[in-house]
Amino acid sequence: MTLIPGDGIGPEVTLAAQRAVDATGVKIDWRRCELNEETILRKNEVLPPEILASLNRTKVGLKGPVTTPIAGGFPSVNVALRKALDLFANVRPVHTLKGVKTRYQDVAIDLIIFRENTEDLYAGLEHEVVPDVVESLKIITRKASLRIAEYAFRYARANGRRRVTAVHKANIMKLSDGLFVRCARETALQYPDIEYKELIVDNASMQLVMRPEKFDCLLMPNLYGDIVSDLTAGLVGGLGIVPGANVGEHHAVFEAVHGSAPDIAGQGIANPTAVMLSAVMMLRHLGEREAADRMHDAITQVYQDGKHLPGDVGGTASTAEFTNAVIRLIQA
Ligand code: ATP
């Protein structure tokens, strides 16, 4: 297994997840790869070949966040990795976690975001046309749109989900988002057992805040997927608890929705739940169902007990205290 701790809170939360996975008894040979702001600046390389070589060998990785400089600096490592390994599907399950106080105490939120992971405005094609006028290119292709739509519908069918809603802005971006939506419609025809709906992204944002319990699978291009992921994380208690997977044909890299959270890095207070739940997804991907269930149940039990909750969800437990509580239950 390739383990990329990343930077910011990455090393703290990935260590927590690694300890919890090891506690399940599944024997994993962790290949630790350093990839963070410091190594990138030192090597002057966003994605050093040894990282790709490790992932090409192991096929599966658990990754912490890597800081992306804002308005300048080197390009996003996270985006570069997704592109390099063609990890086209970003899958982010967002569930109510009993024991976490939210504004939605009376409803159960259980939705999954399927975010196209390789193109859209993340293509990184920007240039200054003339001074003070810049252009960013939004790339949408039939191939990538069909691929993520097919992944979402296939997942929905295999996992007993009922509905896929494509989220777009095709009323304005008639060509680019129009193509995305046409690909979703075309795919939906092959899945008559799954209900298909469409929502314009602004309306989807409002509906998600008003009636989050109504949503099932959400299919969207890259940028809306990024923004709506954080919105939905906010519905269930914040970024500390929402996991994710980047899946391609040959590789899968599991990572939380959150970033490197520099504001709390190094303090030992980050919530490791999101990376732990990403590791649960990883165990399922590896076919380790029993261990995945045990780890998942231990995490949810700690929340229900309410004695060792991290600060971001209203508790006072440190990263290590929360992790130890999870490990005690895994081993019970
Ligand atoms: P990126 O754009 O790289 O995804 P971001 O802009 O979404 O990053 P984050 O680094 O995810 O920003 O942090 C957003 C806020 O959420 C910060 O206040 C941070 O402290 C908080 N946060 C993120 N992850 C966690 C966590 N695991 N535990 C506690 N708080 C977190």
Tab-separated table of C-alpha atoms and ligand atoms in Angstrom:
chain	number	residue	atom	x	y	z
A	1	MET	CA	0.000	0.000	0.000
A	2	THR	CA	1.317	3.418	-0.886
A	3	LEU	CA	0.888	5.802	2.032
A	4	ILE	CA	1.222	9.508	1.285
A	5	PRO	CA	0.945	11.434	4.559
A	6	GLY	CA	0.960	14.822	2.759
A	7	ASP	CA	1.361	17.977	4.827
A	8	GLY	CA	-0.575	20.246	7.210
A	9	ILE	CA	-2.762	17.897	9.265
A	10	GLY	CA	-2.091	15.101	6.736
A	11	PRO	CA	0.629	13.261	8.692
A	12	GLU	CA	-1.452	13.368	11.918
A	13	VAL	CA	-4.667	12.045	10.398
A	14	THR	CA	-3.073	9.455	8.096
A	15	LEU	CA	-1.074	8.067	11.036
A	16	ALA	CA	-4.361	7.721	12.933
A	17	ALA	CA	-5.949	5.867	10.001
A	18	GLN	CA	-2.890	3.663	9.557
A	19	ARG	CA	-2.973	2.699	13.267
A	20	ALA	CA	-6.680	1.872	13.045
A	21	VAL	CA	-6.226	-0.234	9.897
A	22	ASP	CA	-3.329	-2.103	11.510
A	23	ALA	CA	-5.520	-2.722	14.571
A	24	THR	CA	-8.000	-4.658	12.402
A	25	GLY	CA	-5.290	-7.277	11.864
A	26	VAL	CA	-5.219	-6.901	8.074
A	27	LYS	CA	-1.560	-7.210	7.146
A	28	ILE	CA	-0.579	-4.221	5.077
A	29	ASP	CA	2.902	-3.459	3.836
A	30	TRP	CA	2.775	0.354	3.956
A	31	ARG	CA	5.134	2.053	1.491
A	32	ARG	CA	5.476	5.565	2.860
A	33	CYS	CA	6.112	8.276	0.258
A	34	GLU	CA	6.863	11.855	1.231
A	35	LEU	CA	4.990	14.312	-0.930
A	36	ASN	CA	4.419	17.725	0.565
A	37	GLU	CA	5.054	21.421	0.094
A	38	GLU	CA	8.643	21.070	1.350
A	39	THR	CA	9.628	18.151	-0.954
A	40	ILE	CA	7.947	19.812	-3.935
A	41	LEU	CA	9.859	23.047	-3.472
A	42	ARG	CA	13.126	21.195	-2.775
A	43	LYS	CA	12.854	18.865	-5.790
A	44	ASN	CA	11.169	21.470	-7.949
A	45	GLU	CA	8.786	18.739	-9.071
A	46	VAL	CA	5.064	18.472	-8.300
A	47	LEU	CA	4.838	14.739	-8.826
A	48	PRO	CA	8.213	13.003	-8.466
A	49	PRO	CA	8.513	9.754	-10.469
A	50	GLU	CA	9.034	7.648	-7.316
A	51	ILE	CA	5.476	8.482	-6.159
A	52	LEU	CA	3.991	7.303	-9.441
A	53	ALA	CA	6.291	4.264	-9.448
A	54	SER	CA	5.065	3.285	-5.986
A	55	LEU	CA	1.409	3.700	-6.943
A	56	ASN	CA	1.974	1.808	-10.176
A	57	ARG	CA	3.388	-1.037	-8.106
A	58	THR	CA	0.828	-1.073	-5.292
A	59	LYS	CA	-2.205	0.098	-7.340
A	60	VAL	CA	-3.839	1.313	-4.134
A	61	GLY	CA	-2.955	4.293	-1.972
A	62	LEU	CA	-4.069	6.125	1.133
A	63	LYS	CA	-3.312	9.794	0.890
A	64	GLY	CA	-3.378	12.811	3.167
A	65	PRO	CA	-3.918	16.312	1.799
A	66	VAL	CA	-1.081	18.253	0.178
A	67	THR	CA	-1.175	22.050	0.401
A	68	THR	CA	-1.907	23.945	-2.792
A	69	PRO	CA	-0.655	27.532	-2.823
A	70	ILE	CA	-3.366	30.101	-3.528
A	71	ALA	CA	-3.157	32.550	-6.467
A	72	GLY	CA	0.328	31.501	-7.577
A	73	GLY	CA	3.003	28.947	-6.740
A	74	PHE	CA	3.101	25.350	-7.911
A	75	PRO	CA	0.020	23.624	-9.350
A	76	SER	CA	-2.156	21.305	-7.223
A	77	VAL	CA	-0.489	17.971	-6.469
A	78	ASN	CA	-3.880	16.443	-5.809
A	79	VAL	CA	-5.094	17.378	-9.286
A	80	ALA	CA	-1.788	16.296	-10.888
A	81	LEU	CA	-1.996	12.864	-9.256
A	82	ARG	CA	-5.591	12.333	-10.359
A	83	LYS	CA	-4.645	13.227	-13.920
A	84	ALA	CA	-1.410	11.220	-14.001
A	85	LEU	CA	-3.135	8.007	-12.888
A	86	ASP	CA	-6.374	8.810	-14.699
A	87	LEU	CA	-8.347	8.548	-11.455
A	88	PHE	CA	-11.483	9.689	-13.221
A	89	ALA	CA	-14.083	9.085	-10.507
A	90	ASN	CA	-14.105	10.943	-7.221
A	91	VAL	CA	-16.607	9.215	-4.938
A	92	ARG	CA	-17.643	11.011	-1.757
A	93	PRO	CA	-20.279	9.454	0.485
A	94	VAL	CA	-21.926	11.941	2.841
A	95	HIS	CA	-23.875	10.389	5.709
A	96	THR	CA	-25.378	11.520	8.963
A	97	LEU	CA	-23.133	10.335	11.775
A	98	LYS	CA	-25.154	9.700	14.939
A	99	GLY	CA	-23.638	11.673	17.794
A	100	VAL	CA	-22.580	14.645	15.662
A	101	LYS	CA	-24.733	17.686	16.334
A	102	THR	CA	-25.863	19.343	13.108
A	103	ARG	CA	-28.670	21.595	11.953
A	104	TYR	CA	-30.379	18.484	10.566
A	105	GLN	CA	-30.934	16.408	13.710
A	106	ASP	CA	-34.332	15.107	12.576
A	107	VAL	CA	-33.428	13.730	9.157
A	108	ALA	CA	-31.029	11.101	7.876
A	109	ILE	CA	-28.708	12.381	5.172
A	110	ASP	CA	-27.340	9.645	2.953
A	111	LEU	CA	-26.025	10.867	-0.376
A	112	ILE	CA	-23.042	10.164	-2.600
A	113	ILE	CA	-21.241	12.634	-4.821
A	114	PHE	CA	-19.701	11.379	-8.049
A	115	ARG	CA	-17.346	14.084	-9.217
A	116	GLU	CA	-15.601	13.929	-12.598
A	117	ASN	CA	-11.980	14.167	-11.630
A	118	THR	CA	-9.817	14.883	-14.668
A	119	GLU	CA	-11.057	17.900	-16.625
A	120	ASP	CA	-13.443	20.889	-16.474
A	121	LEU	CA	-11.875	24.135	-15.199
A	122	TYR	CA	-9.298	21.934	-13.439
A	123	ALA	CA	-7.593	21.379	-16.792
A	124	GLY	CA	-5.317	24.200	-15.609
A	125	LEU	CA	-5.401	25.937	-18.989
A	126	GLU	CA	-5.230	29.600	-18.156
A	127	HIS	CA	-3.520	32.477	-19.878
A	128	GLU	CA	-3.426	36.235	-19.909
A	129	VAL	CA	-4.867	37.348	-23.211
A	130	VAL	CA	-3.764	40.945	-22.768
A	131	PRO	CA	-2.690	42.589	-19.499
A	132	ASP	CA	-5.476	42.329	-16.897
A	133	VAL	CA	-7.594	40.006	-19.035
A	134	VAL	CA	-7.277	36.281	-18.359
A	135	GLU	CA	-8.934	33.285	-19.869
A	136	SER	CA	-9.528	29.902	-18.190
A	137	LEU	CA	-10.566	27.022	-20.369
A	138	LYS	CA	-13.314	24.688	-19.256
A	139	ILE	CA	-12.743	21.336	-20.927
A	140	ILE	CA	-15.602	18.854	-21.065
A	141	THR	CA	-15.260	15.756	-23.223
A	142	ARG	CA	-17.723	13.097	-24.200
A	143	LYS	CA	-15.292	10.384	-23.124
A	144	ALA	CA	-14.807	11.660	-19.559
A	145	SER	CA	-18.470	12.584	-19.133
A	146	LEU	CA	-19.692	9.168	-20.242
A	147	ARG	CA	-17.124	7.469	-18.043
A	148	ILE	CA	-18.180	9.218	-14.824
A	149	ALA	CA	-21.881	8.868	-15.665
A	150	GLU	CA	-21.432	5.154	-16.325
A	151	TYR	CA	-19.501	4.803	-13.045
A	152	ALA	CA	-22.249	6.562	-11.058
A	153	PHE	CA	-25.087	4.530	-12.555
A	154	ARG	CA	-23.197	1.257	-12.216
A	155	TYR	CA	-22.394	2.072	-8.591
A	156	ALA	CA	-26.029	3.015	-7.946
A	157	ARG	CA	-27.283	-0.271	-9.351
A	158	ALA	CA	-24.682	-2.386	-7.535
A	159	ASN	CA	-25.343	-0.668	-4.206
A	160	GLY	CA	-29.122	-0.517	-4.159
A	161	ARG	CA	-29.351	3.216	-4.704
A	162	ARG	CA	-32.491	4.561	-6.395
A	163	ARG	CA	-31.700	7.822	-8.118
A	164	VAL	CA	-28.923	9.675	-9.932
A	165	THR	CA	-29.219	13.464	-10.253
A	166	ALA	CA	-26.958	15.222	-12.745
A	167	VAL	CA	-25.943	18.680	-11.502
A	168	HIS	CA	-25.002	21.248	-14.156
A	169	LYS	CA	-25.272	24.779	-15.482
A	170	ALA	CA	-26.251	23.860	-19.029
A	171	ASN	CA	-28.697	26.758	-19.269
A	172	ILE	CA	-25.674	29.068	-19.444
A	173	MET	CA	-22.834	26.795	-20.598
A	174	LYS	CA	-24.892	25.186	-23.283
A	175	LEU	CA	-21.973	23.514	-25.032
A	176	SER	CA	-19.764	22.304	-22.166
A	177	ASP	CA	-22.298	21.481	-19.455
A	178	GLY	CA	-24.725	20.676	-22.273
A	179	LEU	CA	-22.410	17.878	-23.376
A	180	PHE	CA	-22.058	16.643	-19.792
A	181	VAL	CA	-25.834	16.478	-19.391
A	182	ARG	CA	-26.383	14.790	-22.757
A	183	CYS	CA	-23.871	12.101	-21.749
A	184	ALA	CA	-25.688	11.627	-18.431
A	185	ARG	CA	-29.044	11.294	-20.249
A	186	GLU	CA	-27.593	8.830	-22.716
A	187	THR	CA	-26.188	6.710	-19.885
A	188	ALA	CA	-29.443	6.892	-17.926
A	189	LEU	CA	-31.244	5.167	-20.804
A	190	GLN	CA	-29.220	2.031	-20.104
A	191	TYR	CA	-30.334	2.022	-16.460
A	192	PRO	CA	-34.145	2.112	-16.502
A	193	ASP	CA	-34.149	0.722	-12.942
A	194	ILE	CA	-32.423	3.894	-11.649
A	195	GLU	CA	-34.429	7.114	-11.615
A	196	TYR	CA	-32.662	9.968	-13.431
A	197	LYS	CA	-33.071	13.643	-12.632
A	198	GLU	CA	-31.290	16.890	-13.449
A	199	LEU	CA	-30.786	20.006	-11.366
A	200	ILE	CA	-29.067	23.287	-12.155
A	201	VAL	CA	-26.209	23.723	-9.697
A	202	ASP	CA	-27.524	26.847	-7.994
A	203	ASN	CA	-30.922	25.252	-7.443
A	204	ALA	CA	-29.197	22.035	-6.299
A	205	SER	CA	-27.277	24.046	-3.685
A	206	MET	CA	-30.471	25.564	-2.343
A	207	GLN	CA	-32.339	22.221	-2.335
A	208	LEU	CA	-29.424	20.538	-0.560
A	209	VAL	CA	-29.645	23.057	2.267
A	210	MET	CA	-33.462	22.915	2.410
A	211	ARG	CA	-34.048	19.169	1.976
A	212	PRO	CA	-30.773	17.233	2.078
A	213	GLU	CA	-32.544	13.992	2.964
A	214	LYS	CA	-34.156	13.897	-0.498
A	215	PHE	CA	-30.865	13.370	-2.314
A	216	ASP	CA	-29.340	10.076	-3.351
A	217	CYS	CA	-26.510	9.963	-5.956
A	218	LEU	CA	-25.265	13.272	-7.364
A	219	LEU	CA	-23.331	13.279	-10.624
A	220	MET	CA	-21.339	16.381	-11.524
A	221	PRO	CA	-18.411	17.877	-13.370
A	222	ASN	CA	-15.220	18.598	-11.464
A	223	LEU	CA	-15.692	22.143	-10.130
A	224	TYR	CA	-19.298	21.780	-8.970
A	225	GLY	CA	-18.263	18.482	-7.386
A	226	ASP	CA	-15.557	20.232	-5.383
A	227	ILE	CA	-17.806	23.018	-4.148
A	228	VAL	CA	-20.891	20.908	-3.483
A	229	SER	CA	-18.742	18.359	-1.589
A	230	ASP	CA	-17.781	20.965	0.994
A	231	LEU	CA	-21.385	22.177	1.149
A	232	THR	CA	-22.676	18.670	1.843
A	233	ALA	CA	-19.869	18.070	4.357
A	234	GLY	CA	-21.246	21.091	6.206
A	235	LEU	CA	-24.664	19.448	6.358
A	236	VAL	CA	-23.407	16.447	8.322
A	237	GLY	CA	-20.888	18.089	10.654
A	238	GLY	CA	-17.998	19.392	8.590
A	239	LEU	CA	-14.928	18.390	6.647
A	240	GLY	CA	-13.506	16.346	9.498
A	241	ILE	CA	-15.844	13.450	8.829
A	242	VAL	CA	-16.357	13.094	5.062
A	243	PRO	CA	-14.258	10.472	3.236
A	244	GLY	CA	-13.501	9.973	-0.421
A	245	ALA	CA	-12.007	7.751	-3.083
A	246	ASN	CA	-10.313	8.583	-6.383
A	247	VAL	CA	-10.864	5.631	-8.655
A	248	GLY	CA	-9.444	4.816	-12.070
A	249	GLU	CA	-9.318	1.692	-14.209
A	250	HIS	CA	-6.102	0.459	-12.636
A	251	HIS	CA	-5.576	2.455	-9.447
A	252	ALA	CA	-7.504	3.752	-6.469
A	253	VAL	CA	-6.298	6.450	-4.105
A	254	PHE	CA	-8.319	7.074	-0.975
A	255	GLU	CA	-8.343	10.517	0.623
A	256	ALA	CA	-10.572	12.761	2.700
A	257	VAL	CA	-12.522	15.610	1.155
A	258	HIS	CA	-10.720	18.123	3.361
A	259	GLY	CA	-7.505	19.968	2.615
A	260	SER	CA	-4.361	20.378	4.709
A	261	ALA	CA	-6.071	22.675	7.270
A	262	PRO	CA	-2.950	24.740	8.044
A	263	ASP	CA	-4.883	26.648	10.730
A	264	ILE	CA	-4.863	23.592	13.024
A	265	ALA	CA	-1.828	21.652	11.727
A	266	GLY	CA	0.664	20.302	14.265
A	267	GLN	CA	-1.637	20.835	17.249
A	268	GLY	CA	-2.810	17.227	17.549
A	269	ILE	CA	-6.463	18.242	17.377
A	270	ALA	CA	-7.429	17.381	13.782
A	271	ASN	CA	-10.329	15.026	13.348
A	272	PRO	CA	-9.020	11.838	11.687
A	273	THR	CA	-12.504	10.443	10.954
A	274	ALA	CA	-12.527	11.496	7.287
A	275	VAL	CA	-9.259	9.708	6.539
A	276	MET	CA	-10.264	6.748	8.700
A	277	LEU	CA	-13.522	6.387	6.757
A	278	SER	CA	-11.503	6.712	3.531
A	279	ALA	CA	-9.398	3.816	4.815
A	280	VAL	CA	-12.607	1.860	5.436
A	281	MET	CA	-13.484	2.424	1.762
A	282	MET	CA	-9.983	1.238	0.912
A	283	LEU	CA	-10.417	-1.970	2.932
A	284	ARG	CA	-13.706	-2.637	1.094
A	285	HIS	CA	-11.926	-2.019	-2.219
A	286	LEU	CA	-9.339	-4.632	-1.165
A	287	GLY	CA	-12.079	-7.136	-0.368
A	288	GLU	CA	-11.443	-6.925	3.399
A	289	ARG	CA	-15.119	-6.604	4.252
A	290	GLU	CA	-15.025	-7.902	7.792
A	291	ALA	CA	-12.181	-5.580	8.802
A	292	ALA	CA	-13.878	-2.664	7.027
A	293	ASP	CA	-17.143	-3.286	8.898
A	294	ARG	CA	-15.324	-3.612	12.231
A	295	MET	CA	-13.431	-0.357	11.702
A	296	HIS	CA	-16.552	1.455	10.497
A	297	ASP	CA	-18.608	0.213	13.455
A	298	ALA	CA	-15.870	1.236	15.903
A	299	ILE	CA	-15.809	4.785	14.482
A	300	THR	CA	-19.594	5.170	14.595
A	301	GLN	CA	-19.674	3.709	18.123
A	302	VAL	CA	-17.181	6.308	19.385
A	303	TYR	CA	-19.508	9.007	18.032
A	304	GLN	CA	-22.563	7.435	19.642
A	305	ASP	CA	-20.752	7.087	22.991
A	306	GLY	CA	-19.870	10.779	22.715
A	307	LYS	CA	-17.010	10.655	25.243
A	308	HIS	CA	-14.057	11.085	22.878
A	309	LEU	CA	-15.257	13.483	20.205
A	310	PRO	CA	-12.767	15.760	18.418
A	311	GLY	CA	-13.046	19.540	18.728
A	312	ASP	CA	-14.525	20.250	15.292
A	313	VAL	CA	-17.668	18.284	16.220
A	314	GLY	CA	-18.019	19.804	19.670
A	315	GLY	CA	-15.810	17.523	21.777
A	316	THR	CA	-12.454	17.990	23.461
A	317	ALA	CA	-10.576	14.819	22.435
A	318	SER	CA	-7.221	15.098	20.705
A	319	THR	CA	-6.516	13.204	17.484
A	320	ALA	CA	-4.702	10.533	19.521
A	321	GLU	CA	-7.466	10.196	22.142
A	322	PHE	CA	-10.117	9.751	19.475
A	323	THR	CA	-7.910	7.261	17.619
A	324	ASN	CA	-7.196	5.257	20.766
A	325	ALA	CA	-10.931	5.040	21.485
A	326	VAL	CA	-11.547	3.706	17.956
A	327	ILE	CA	-8.703	1.200	18.267
A	328	ARG	CA	-9.982	-0.085	21.641
A	329	LEU	CA	-13.333	-0.862	20.017
A	330	ILE	CA	-11.757	-2.439	16.926
A	331	GLN	CA	-9.839	-4.783	19.203
A	332	ALA	CA	-12.670	-5.400	21.675
B	1	ATP	P1	-8.542	22.429	-0.188
B	1	ATP	O1	-8.977	23.514	-1.103
B	1	ATP	O2	-7.086	22.098	-0.225
B	1	ATP	O3	-9.446	21.219	-0.229
B	1	ATP	P2	-9.980	23.793	1.842
B	1	ATP	O4	-9.916	25.201	1.386
B	1	ATP	O5	-11.238	23.016	1.594
B	1	ATP	O6	-8.728	23.003	1.301
B	1	ATP	P3	-9.323	22.799	4.436
B	1	ATP	O7	-7.862	22.701	4.552
B	1	ATP	O8	-10.040	21.544	4.128
B	1	ATP	O9	-9.675	23.900	3.381
B	1	ATP	O10	-9.910	23.455	5.741
B	1	ATP	C1	-11.164	24.145	5.800
B	1	ATP	C2	-11.571	24.317	7.272
B	1	ATP	O11	-11.983	23.060	7.795
B	1	ATP	C3	-10.426	24.782	8.159
B	1	ATP	O12	-10.912	25.681	9.123
B	1	ATP	C4	-9.939	23.534	8.818
B	1	ATP	O13	-9.388	23.716	10.094
B	1	ATP	C5	-11.205	22.665	8.913
B	1	ATP	N1	-10.856	21.244	8.795
B	1	ATP	C6	-10.519	20.602	7.650
B	1	ATP	N2	-10.230	19.319	7.900
B	1	ATP	C7	-10.368	19.148	9.230
B	1	ATP	C8	-10.191	18.042	10.110
B	1	ATP	N3	-9.829	16.833	9.651
B	1	ATP	N4	-10.419	18.219	11.436
B	1	ATP	C9	-10.810	19.413	11.896
B	1	ATP	N5	-11.004	20.501	11.126
B	1	ATP	C10	-10.780	20.380	9.802
